[in-house]
CSV table of C-alpha atoms in Angstrom, one decimal:
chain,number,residue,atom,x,y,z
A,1,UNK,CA,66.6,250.0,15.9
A,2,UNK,CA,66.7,252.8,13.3
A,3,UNK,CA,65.9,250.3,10.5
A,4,UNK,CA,67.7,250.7,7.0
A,5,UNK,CA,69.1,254.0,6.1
A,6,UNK,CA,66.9,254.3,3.1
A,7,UNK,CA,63.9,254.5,5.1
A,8,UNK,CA,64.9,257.9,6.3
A,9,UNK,CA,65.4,259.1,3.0
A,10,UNK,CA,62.0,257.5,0.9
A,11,UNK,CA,60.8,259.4,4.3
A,12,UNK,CA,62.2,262.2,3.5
A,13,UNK,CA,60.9,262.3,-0.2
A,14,UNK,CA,57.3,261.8,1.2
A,15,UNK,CA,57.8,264.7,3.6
A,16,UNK,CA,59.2,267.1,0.7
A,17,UNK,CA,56.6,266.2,-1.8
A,18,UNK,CA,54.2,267.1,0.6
A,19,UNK,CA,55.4,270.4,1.4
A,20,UNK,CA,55.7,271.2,-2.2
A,21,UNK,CA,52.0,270.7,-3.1
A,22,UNK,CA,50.4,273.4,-3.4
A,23,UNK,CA,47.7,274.3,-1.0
A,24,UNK,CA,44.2,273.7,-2.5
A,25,UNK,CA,41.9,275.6,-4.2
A,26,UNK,CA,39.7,278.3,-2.9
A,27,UNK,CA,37.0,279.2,-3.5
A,28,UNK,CA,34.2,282.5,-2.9
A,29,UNK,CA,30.7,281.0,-3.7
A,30,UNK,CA,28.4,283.6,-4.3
A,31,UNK,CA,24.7,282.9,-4.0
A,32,UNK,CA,21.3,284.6,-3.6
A,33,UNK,CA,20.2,286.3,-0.8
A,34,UNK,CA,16.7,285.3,-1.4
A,35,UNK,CA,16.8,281.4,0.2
A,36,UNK,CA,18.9,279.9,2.5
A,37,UNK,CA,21.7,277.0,1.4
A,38,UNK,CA,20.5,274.5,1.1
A,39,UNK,CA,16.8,275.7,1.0
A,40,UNK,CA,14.1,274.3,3.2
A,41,UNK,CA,11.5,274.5,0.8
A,42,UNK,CA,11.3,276.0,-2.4
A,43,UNK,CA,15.0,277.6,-4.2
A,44,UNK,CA,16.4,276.0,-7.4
A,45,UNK,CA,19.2,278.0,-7.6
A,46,UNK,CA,20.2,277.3,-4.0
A,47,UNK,CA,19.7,273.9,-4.2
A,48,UNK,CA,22.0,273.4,-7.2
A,49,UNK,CA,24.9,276.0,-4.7
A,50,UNK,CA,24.0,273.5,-2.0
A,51,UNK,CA,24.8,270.6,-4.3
A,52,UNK,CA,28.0,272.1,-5.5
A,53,UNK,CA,29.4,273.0,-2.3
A,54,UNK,CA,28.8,269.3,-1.0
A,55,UNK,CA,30.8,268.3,-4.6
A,56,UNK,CA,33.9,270.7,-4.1
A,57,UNK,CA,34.3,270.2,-0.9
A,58,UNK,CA,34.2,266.2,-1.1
A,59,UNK,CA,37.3,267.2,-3.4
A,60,UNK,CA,39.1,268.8,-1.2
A,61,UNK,CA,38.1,272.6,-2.5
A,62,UNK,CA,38.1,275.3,0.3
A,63,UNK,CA,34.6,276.6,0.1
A,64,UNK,CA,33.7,280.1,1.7
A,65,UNK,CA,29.3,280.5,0.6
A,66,UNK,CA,28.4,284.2,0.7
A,67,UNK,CA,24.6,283.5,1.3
A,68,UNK,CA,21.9,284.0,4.2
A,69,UNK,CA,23.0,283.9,7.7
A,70,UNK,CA,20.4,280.8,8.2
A,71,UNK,CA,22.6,279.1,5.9
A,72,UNK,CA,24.8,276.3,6.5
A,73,UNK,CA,26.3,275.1,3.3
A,74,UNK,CA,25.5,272.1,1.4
A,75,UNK,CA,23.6,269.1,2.1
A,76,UNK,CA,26.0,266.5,3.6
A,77,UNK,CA,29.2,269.2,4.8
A,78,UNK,CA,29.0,272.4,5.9
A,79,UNK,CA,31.5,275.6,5.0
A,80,UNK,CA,31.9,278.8,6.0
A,81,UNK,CA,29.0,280.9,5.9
A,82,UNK,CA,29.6,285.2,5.3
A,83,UNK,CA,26.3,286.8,4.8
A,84,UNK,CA,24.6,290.6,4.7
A,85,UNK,CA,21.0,289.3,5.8
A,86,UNK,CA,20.4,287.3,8.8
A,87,UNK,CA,17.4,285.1,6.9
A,88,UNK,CA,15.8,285.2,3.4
A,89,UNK,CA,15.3,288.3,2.3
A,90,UNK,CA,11.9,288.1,0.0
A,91,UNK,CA,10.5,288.6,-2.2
A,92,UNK,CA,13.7,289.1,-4.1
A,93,UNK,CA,14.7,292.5,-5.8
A,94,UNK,CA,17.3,294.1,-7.5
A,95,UNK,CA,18.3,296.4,-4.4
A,96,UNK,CA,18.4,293.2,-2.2
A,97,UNK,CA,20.7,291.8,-4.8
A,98,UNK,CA,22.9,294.4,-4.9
A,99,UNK,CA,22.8,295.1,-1.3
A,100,UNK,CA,24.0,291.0,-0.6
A,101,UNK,CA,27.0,291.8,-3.9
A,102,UNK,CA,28.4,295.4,-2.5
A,103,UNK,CA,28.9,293.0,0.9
A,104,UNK,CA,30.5,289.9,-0.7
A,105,UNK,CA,32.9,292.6,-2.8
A,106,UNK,CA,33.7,294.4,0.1
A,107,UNK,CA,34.9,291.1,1.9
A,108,UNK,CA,36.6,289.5,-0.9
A,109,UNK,CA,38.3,293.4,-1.5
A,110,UNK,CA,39.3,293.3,2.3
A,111,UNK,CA,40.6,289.5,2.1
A,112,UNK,CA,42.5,290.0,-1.2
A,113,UNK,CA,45.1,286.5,-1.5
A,114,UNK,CA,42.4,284.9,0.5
A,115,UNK,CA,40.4,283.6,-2.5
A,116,UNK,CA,41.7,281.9,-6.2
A,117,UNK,CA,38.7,282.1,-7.6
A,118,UNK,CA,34.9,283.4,-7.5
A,119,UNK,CA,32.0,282.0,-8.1
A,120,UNK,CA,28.8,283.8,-8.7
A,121,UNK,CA,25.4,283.3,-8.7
A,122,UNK,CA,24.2,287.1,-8.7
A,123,UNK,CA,23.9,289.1,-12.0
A,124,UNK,CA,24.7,292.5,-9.6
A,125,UNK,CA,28.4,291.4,-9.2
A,126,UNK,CA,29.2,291.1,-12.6
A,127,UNK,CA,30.2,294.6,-13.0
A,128,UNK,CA,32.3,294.6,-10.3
A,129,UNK,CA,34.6,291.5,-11.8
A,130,UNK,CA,37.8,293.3,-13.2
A,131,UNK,CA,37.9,294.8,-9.7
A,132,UNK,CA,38.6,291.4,-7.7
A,133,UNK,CA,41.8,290.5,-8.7
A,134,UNK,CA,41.1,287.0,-9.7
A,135,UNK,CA,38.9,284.8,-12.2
A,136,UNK,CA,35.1,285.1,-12.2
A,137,UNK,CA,32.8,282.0,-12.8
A,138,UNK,CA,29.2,283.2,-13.2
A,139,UNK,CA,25.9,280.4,-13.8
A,140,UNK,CA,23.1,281.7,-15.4
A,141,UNK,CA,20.1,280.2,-13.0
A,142,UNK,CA,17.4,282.5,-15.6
A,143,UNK,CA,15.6,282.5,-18.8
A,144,UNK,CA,16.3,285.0,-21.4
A,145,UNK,CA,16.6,288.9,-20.4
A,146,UNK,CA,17.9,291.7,-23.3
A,147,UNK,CA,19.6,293.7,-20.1
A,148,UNK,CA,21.4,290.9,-18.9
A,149,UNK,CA,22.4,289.7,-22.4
A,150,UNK,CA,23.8,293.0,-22.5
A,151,UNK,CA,25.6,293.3,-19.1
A,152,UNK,CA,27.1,290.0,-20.0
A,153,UNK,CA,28.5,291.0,-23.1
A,154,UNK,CA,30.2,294.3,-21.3
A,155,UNK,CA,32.3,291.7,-19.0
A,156,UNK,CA,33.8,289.1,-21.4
A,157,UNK,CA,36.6,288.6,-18.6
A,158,UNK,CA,34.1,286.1,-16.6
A,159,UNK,CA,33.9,283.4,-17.6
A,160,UNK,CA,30.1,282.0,-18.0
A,161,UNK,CA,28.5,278.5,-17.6
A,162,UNK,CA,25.0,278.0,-19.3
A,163,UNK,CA,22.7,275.3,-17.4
A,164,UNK,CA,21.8,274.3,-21.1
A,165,UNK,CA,22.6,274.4,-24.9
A,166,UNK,CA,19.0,276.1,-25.4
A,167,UNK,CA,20.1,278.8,-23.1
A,168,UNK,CA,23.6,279.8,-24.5
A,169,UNK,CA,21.9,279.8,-27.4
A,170,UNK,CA,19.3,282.3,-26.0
A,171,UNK,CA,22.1,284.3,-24.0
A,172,UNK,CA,25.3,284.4,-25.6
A,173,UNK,CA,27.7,284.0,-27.0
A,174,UNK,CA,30.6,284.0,-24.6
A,175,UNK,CA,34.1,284.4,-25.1
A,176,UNK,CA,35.2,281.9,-22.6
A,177,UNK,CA,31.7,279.5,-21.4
A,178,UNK,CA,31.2,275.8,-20.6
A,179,UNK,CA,27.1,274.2,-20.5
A,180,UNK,CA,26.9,272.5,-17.4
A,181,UNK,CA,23.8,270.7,-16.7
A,182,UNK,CA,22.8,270.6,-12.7
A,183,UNK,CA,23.1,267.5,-10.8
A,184,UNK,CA,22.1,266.4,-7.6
A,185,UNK,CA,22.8,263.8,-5.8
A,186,UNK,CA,20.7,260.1,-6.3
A,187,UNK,CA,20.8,259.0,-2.5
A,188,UNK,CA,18.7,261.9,-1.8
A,189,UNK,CA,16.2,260.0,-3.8
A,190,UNK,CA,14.1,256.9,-4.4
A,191,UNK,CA,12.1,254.7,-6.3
A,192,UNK,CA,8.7,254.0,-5.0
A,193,UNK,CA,5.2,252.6,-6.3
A,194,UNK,CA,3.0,254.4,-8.3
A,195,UNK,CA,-0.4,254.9,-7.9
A,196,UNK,CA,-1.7,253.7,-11.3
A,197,UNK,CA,-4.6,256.3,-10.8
A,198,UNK,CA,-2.7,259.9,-10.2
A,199,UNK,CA,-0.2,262.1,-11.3
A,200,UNK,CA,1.9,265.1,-10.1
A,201,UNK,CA,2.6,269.4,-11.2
A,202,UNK,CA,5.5,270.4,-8.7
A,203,UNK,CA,6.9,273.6,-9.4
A,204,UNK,CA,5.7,277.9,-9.0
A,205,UNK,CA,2.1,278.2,-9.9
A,206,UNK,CA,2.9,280.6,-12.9
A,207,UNK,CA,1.5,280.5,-15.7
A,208,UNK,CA,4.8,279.8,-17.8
A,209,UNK,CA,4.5,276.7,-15.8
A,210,UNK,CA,1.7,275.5,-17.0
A,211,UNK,CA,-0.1,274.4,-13.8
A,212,UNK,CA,-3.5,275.1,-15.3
A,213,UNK,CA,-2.9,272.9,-18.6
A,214,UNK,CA,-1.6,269.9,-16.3
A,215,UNK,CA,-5.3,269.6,-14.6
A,216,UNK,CA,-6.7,269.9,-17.5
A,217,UNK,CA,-4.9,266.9,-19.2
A,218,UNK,CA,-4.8,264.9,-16.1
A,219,UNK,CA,-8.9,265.5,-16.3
A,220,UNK,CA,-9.0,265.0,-19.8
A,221,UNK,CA,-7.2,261.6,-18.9
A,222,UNK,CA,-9.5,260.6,-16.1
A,223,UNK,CA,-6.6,260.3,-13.6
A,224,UNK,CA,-6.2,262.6,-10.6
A,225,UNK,CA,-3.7,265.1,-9.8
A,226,UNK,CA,-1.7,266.2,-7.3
A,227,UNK,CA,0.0,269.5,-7.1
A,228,UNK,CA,3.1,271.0,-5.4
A,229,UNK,CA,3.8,274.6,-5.3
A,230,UNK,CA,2.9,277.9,-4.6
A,231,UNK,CA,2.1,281.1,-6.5
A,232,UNK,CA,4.9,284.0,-6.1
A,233,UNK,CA,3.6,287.5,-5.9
A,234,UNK,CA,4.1,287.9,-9.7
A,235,UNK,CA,1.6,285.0,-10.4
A,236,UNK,CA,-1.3,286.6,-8.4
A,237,UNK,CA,-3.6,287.5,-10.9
A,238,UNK,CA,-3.2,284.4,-13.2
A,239,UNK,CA,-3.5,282.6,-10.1
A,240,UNK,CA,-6.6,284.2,-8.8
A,241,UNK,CA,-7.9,283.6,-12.6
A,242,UNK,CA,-6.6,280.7,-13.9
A,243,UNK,CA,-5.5,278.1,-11.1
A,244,UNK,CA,-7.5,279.1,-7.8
A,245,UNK,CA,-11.0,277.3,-9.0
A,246,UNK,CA,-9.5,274.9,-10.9
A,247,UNK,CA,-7.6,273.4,-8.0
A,248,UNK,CA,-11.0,272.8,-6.1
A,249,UNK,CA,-11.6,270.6,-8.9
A,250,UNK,CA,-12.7,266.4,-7.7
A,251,UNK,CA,-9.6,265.6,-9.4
A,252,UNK,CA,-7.3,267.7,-7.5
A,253,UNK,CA,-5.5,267.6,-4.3
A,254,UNK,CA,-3.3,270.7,-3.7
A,255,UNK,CA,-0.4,269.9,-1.0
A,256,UNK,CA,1.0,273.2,-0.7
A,257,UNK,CA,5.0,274.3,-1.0
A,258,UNK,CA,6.8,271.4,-0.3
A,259,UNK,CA,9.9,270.5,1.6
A,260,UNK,CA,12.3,267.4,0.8
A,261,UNK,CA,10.5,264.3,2.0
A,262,UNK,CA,7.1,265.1,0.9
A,263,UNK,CA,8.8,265.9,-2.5
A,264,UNK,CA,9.9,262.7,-2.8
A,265,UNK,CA,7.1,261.1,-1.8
A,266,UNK,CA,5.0,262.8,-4.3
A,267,UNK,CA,7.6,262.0,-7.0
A,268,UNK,CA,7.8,258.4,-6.5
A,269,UNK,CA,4.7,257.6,-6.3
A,270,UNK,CA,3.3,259.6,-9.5
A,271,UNK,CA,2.4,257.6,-12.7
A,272,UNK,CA,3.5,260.6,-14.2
A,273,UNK,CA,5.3,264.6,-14.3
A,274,UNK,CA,3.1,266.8,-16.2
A,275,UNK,CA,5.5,269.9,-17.3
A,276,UNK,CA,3.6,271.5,-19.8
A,277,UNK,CA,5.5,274.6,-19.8
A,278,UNK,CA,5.0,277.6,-22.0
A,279,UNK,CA,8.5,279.1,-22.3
A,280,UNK,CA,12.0,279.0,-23.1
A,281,UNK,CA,13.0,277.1,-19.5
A,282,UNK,CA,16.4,277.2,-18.8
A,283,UNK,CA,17.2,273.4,-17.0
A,284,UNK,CA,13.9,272.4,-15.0
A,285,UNK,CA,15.2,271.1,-12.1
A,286,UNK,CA,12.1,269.4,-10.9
A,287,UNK,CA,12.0,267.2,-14.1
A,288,UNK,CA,15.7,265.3,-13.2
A,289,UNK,CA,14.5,265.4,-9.5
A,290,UNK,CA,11.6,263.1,-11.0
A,291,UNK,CA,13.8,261.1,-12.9
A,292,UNK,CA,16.0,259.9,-9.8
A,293,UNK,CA,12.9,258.9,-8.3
A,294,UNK,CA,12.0,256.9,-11.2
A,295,UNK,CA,9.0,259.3,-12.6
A,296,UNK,CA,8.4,259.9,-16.3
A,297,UNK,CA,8.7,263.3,-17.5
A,298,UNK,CA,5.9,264.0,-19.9
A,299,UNK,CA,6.2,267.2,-21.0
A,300,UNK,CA,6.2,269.8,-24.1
A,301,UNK,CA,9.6,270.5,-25.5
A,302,UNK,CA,10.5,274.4,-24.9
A,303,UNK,CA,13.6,274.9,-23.4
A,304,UNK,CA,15.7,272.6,-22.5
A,305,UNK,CA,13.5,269.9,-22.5
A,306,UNK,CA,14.6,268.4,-25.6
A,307,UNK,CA,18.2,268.3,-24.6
A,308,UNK,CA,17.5,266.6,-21.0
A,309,UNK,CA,14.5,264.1,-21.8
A,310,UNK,CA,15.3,261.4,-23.4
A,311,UNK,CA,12.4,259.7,-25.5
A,312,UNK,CA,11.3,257.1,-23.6
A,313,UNK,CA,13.9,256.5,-21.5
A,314,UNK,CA,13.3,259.1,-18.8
A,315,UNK,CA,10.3,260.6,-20.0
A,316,UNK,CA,7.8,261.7,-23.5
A,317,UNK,CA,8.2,264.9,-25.1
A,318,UNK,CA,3.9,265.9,-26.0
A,319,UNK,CA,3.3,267.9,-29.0
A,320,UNK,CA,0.2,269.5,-27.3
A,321,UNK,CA,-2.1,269.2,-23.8
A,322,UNK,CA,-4.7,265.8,-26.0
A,323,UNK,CA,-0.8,264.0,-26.8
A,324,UNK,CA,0.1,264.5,-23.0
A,325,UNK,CA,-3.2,262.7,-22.0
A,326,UNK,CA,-2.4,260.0,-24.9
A,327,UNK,CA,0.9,259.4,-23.5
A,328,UNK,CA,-0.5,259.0,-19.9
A,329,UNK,CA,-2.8,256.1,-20.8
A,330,UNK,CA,0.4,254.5,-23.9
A,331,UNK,CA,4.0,254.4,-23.1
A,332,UNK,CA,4.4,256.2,-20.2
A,333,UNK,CA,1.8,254.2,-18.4
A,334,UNK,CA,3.3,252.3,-15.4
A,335,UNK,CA,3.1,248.6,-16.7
A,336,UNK,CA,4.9,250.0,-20.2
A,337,UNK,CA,7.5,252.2,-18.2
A,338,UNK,CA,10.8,251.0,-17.0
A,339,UNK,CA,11.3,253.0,-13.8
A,340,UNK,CA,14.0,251.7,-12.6
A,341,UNK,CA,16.0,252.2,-16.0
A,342,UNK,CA,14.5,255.8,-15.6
A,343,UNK,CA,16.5,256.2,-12.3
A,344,UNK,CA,20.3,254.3,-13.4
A,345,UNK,CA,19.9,256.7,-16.6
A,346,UNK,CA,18.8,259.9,-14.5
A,347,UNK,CA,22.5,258.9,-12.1
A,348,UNK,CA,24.5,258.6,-15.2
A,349,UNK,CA,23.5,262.1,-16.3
A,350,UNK,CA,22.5,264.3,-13.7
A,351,UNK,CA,24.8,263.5,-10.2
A,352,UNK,CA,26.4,265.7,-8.1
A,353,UNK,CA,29.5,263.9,-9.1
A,354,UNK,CA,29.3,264.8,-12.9
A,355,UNK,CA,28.2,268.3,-12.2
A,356,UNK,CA,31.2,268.8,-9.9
A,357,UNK,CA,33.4,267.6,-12.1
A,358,UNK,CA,32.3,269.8,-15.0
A,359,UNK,CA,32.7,272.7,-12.7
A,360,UNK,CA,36.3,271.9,-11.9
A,361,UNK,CA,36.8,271.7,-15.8
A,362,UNK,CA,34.8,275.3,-15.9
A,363,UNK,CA,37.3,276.5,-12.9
A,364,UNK,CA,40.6,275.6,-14.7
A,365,UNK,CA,39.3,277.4,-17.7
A,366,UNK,CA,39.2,280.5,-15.6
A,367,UNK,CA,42.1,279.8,-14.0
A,368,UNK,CA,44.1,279.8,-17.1
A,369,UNK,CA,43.4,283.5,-17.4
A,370,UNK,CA,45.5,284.5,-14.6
A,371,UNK,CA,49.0,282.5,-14.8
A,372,UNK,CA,49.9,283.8,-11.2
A,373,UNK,CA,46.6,282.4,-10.0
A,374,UNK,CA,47.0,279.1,-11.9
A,375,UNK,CA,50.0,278.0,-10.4
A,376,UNK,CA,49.0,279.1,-7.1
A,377,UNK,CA,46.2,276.9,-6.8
A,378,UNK,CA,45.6,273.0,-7.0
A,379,UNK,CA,42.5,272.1,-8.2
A,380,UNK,CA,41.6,268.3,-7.7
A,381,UNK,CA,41.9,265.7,-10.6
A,382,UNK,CA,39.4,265.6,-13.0
């Protein structure tokens, strides 16, 4: 039997309010061509792509990742994949840069409707934005640089997302920005046991990093350090001078560049983060990585710091290397510490969840720029 007429028409409705959807949004993500997505080892920037590209496309987004061709996309999904270099080209460079742009304009010239919306991660396409055809989204992944303040400030048609308040402070302002902190996702992480008796540095052996204060305070504290990381060709010489004997040290085990797992294990299991850093950092992405994992951040407060620790919650902000060593052995000790509030707090703030959803709020601002554009394109519910 046929059933009730009215069937065929509430049928009918569903079919036509599907066709008139609009298709969904899509997007041209525009990374490095430095390290793959996600990155096997060491790559902030990539990581964070590789978090967003799991995000938007958990949402339905149409992601196309212009990146290396050892890249795959994000952690959990993969998308499609255009690259100019076949692997990582390093060490990174301004000609590489622009190389990896000049082929991710040409494609997005030669597809032109194929893309709503662009998303970049390189400085090098910025100049090139009024010639796409459709919004811009750029993140700034880097501390403070006069030319790039100024390049920025020649293109106020992007539209520009600052990892953190201290950095738009630093780098703008924009006509059009949002400040999106990075998130990552929580299941990626763990809580574990700490040994009462150590703590952890994880992060490039440069001397804006501090590696060289953090085995001085975990000496000065009588509790051993291990340390995660590698020096980049820029850090040679403070390397050579500054870290190299000191990480020979009793005190001291040196693991090396680390990928995921051992991360994590060295996270977890750390009474402590030192992050004594010595200039303006952007985020610190290592810092909410020890958060999910239920690690205190002790660290002094340049940056961002101030604005992504909270006191006592997820971590001590030290006034100087003999407070860090107080704090060690005082309220970020592990019997005072609540590591598990640490964590819930760490997957309130800093998901791949909230992150995603700040970038669809960043997206539709850009979108509103081009009214064409806009109603073309569906972007999910925030």
């Amino acid at each position: 039997m046929r059933g009730p007429p009215g069937g065929f028409v509430s049928m009918a409705r569903r079919v036509d309010r599907q066709q008139a959807q609009p298709p969904a949004l899509r997007v041209a993500m525009v990374s490095t061509p430095f390290v793959a997505v996600p990155p096997p080892r060491y790559g902030g920037t990539e990581l964070v792509v590789a978090e967003l590209v799991d995000g938007l496309l958990e949402r339905g987004v149409q992601v196309t990742l212009f990146a290396t061709g050892d890249s795959t996309g994000g952690y959990r999904s993969r998308c499609a994949v255009r690259s100019r270099f076949e692997h990582a080209a390093w060490p990174p460079s301004d000609a590489l840069e622009l190389e990896h742009c000049a082929y991710a304009l040409q494609a997005l010239i030669a597809k032109a409707g194929s893309f709503d919306l662009v998303h970049a991660h390189c400085a090098s396409l910025l100049p090139f934005a009024s010639m796409l055809g459709m919004p811009m989204v750029y993140t700034l992944h880097h501390h403070f640089r006069a030319d790039l303040a100024r390049l920025y400030q020649a293109h106020p048609e992007v539209t520009y997302v600052s990892i953190s308040r201290r950095q738009l402070q630093l780098s703008g302002p924009f006509p059009r920005s949002a400040i999106i902190h990075h998130g990552i996702d929580p299941a990626r992480y763990r809580l574990g046991t700490p040994r009462k008796d150590t703590v952890a540095f994880l992060g490039r052996l440069s001397q804006v990093k501090g590696p060289h204060i953090a085995v001085d305070v975990a000496r000065r504290a009588g509790l051993k350090l291990r340390v995660g990381g590698r020096a980049h060709e820029q850090d040679r010489d403070y390397f050579r001078t500054e870290v190299s004997w000191r990480l020979r040290q009793d005190h001291v085990e040196y693991l090396g560049e680390l990928s995921h797992e051992p991360k994590v294990a060295l996270l977890s299991t750390a009474r402590a983060l030192l992050f004594p850093i010595d200039w303006e950092e952007p985020f610190g992405l290592v810092a909410i990585e020890a958060m999910l994992c239920g690690c205190p951040v002790v660290a002094f407060g340049r940056g961002a710091i101030p604005e992504i620790v909270e006191e006592g919650v997820t971590g001590f902000v030290a006034r100087d290397p003999e407070h860090m060593a107080q704090l060690l052995h005082g309220p970020a000790a592990p019997e005072r510490f609540d590591r598990q509030r640490c964590r819930e707090r760490a997957e309130q703030r800093f998901s791949t969840e909230r992150m995603t959803d700040d970038y669809l709020a960043a997206y539709r601002l850009a979108l509103r720029s081009s009214t064409t554009l806009e109603e073309r394109a569906e972007l999910p519910p925030a």
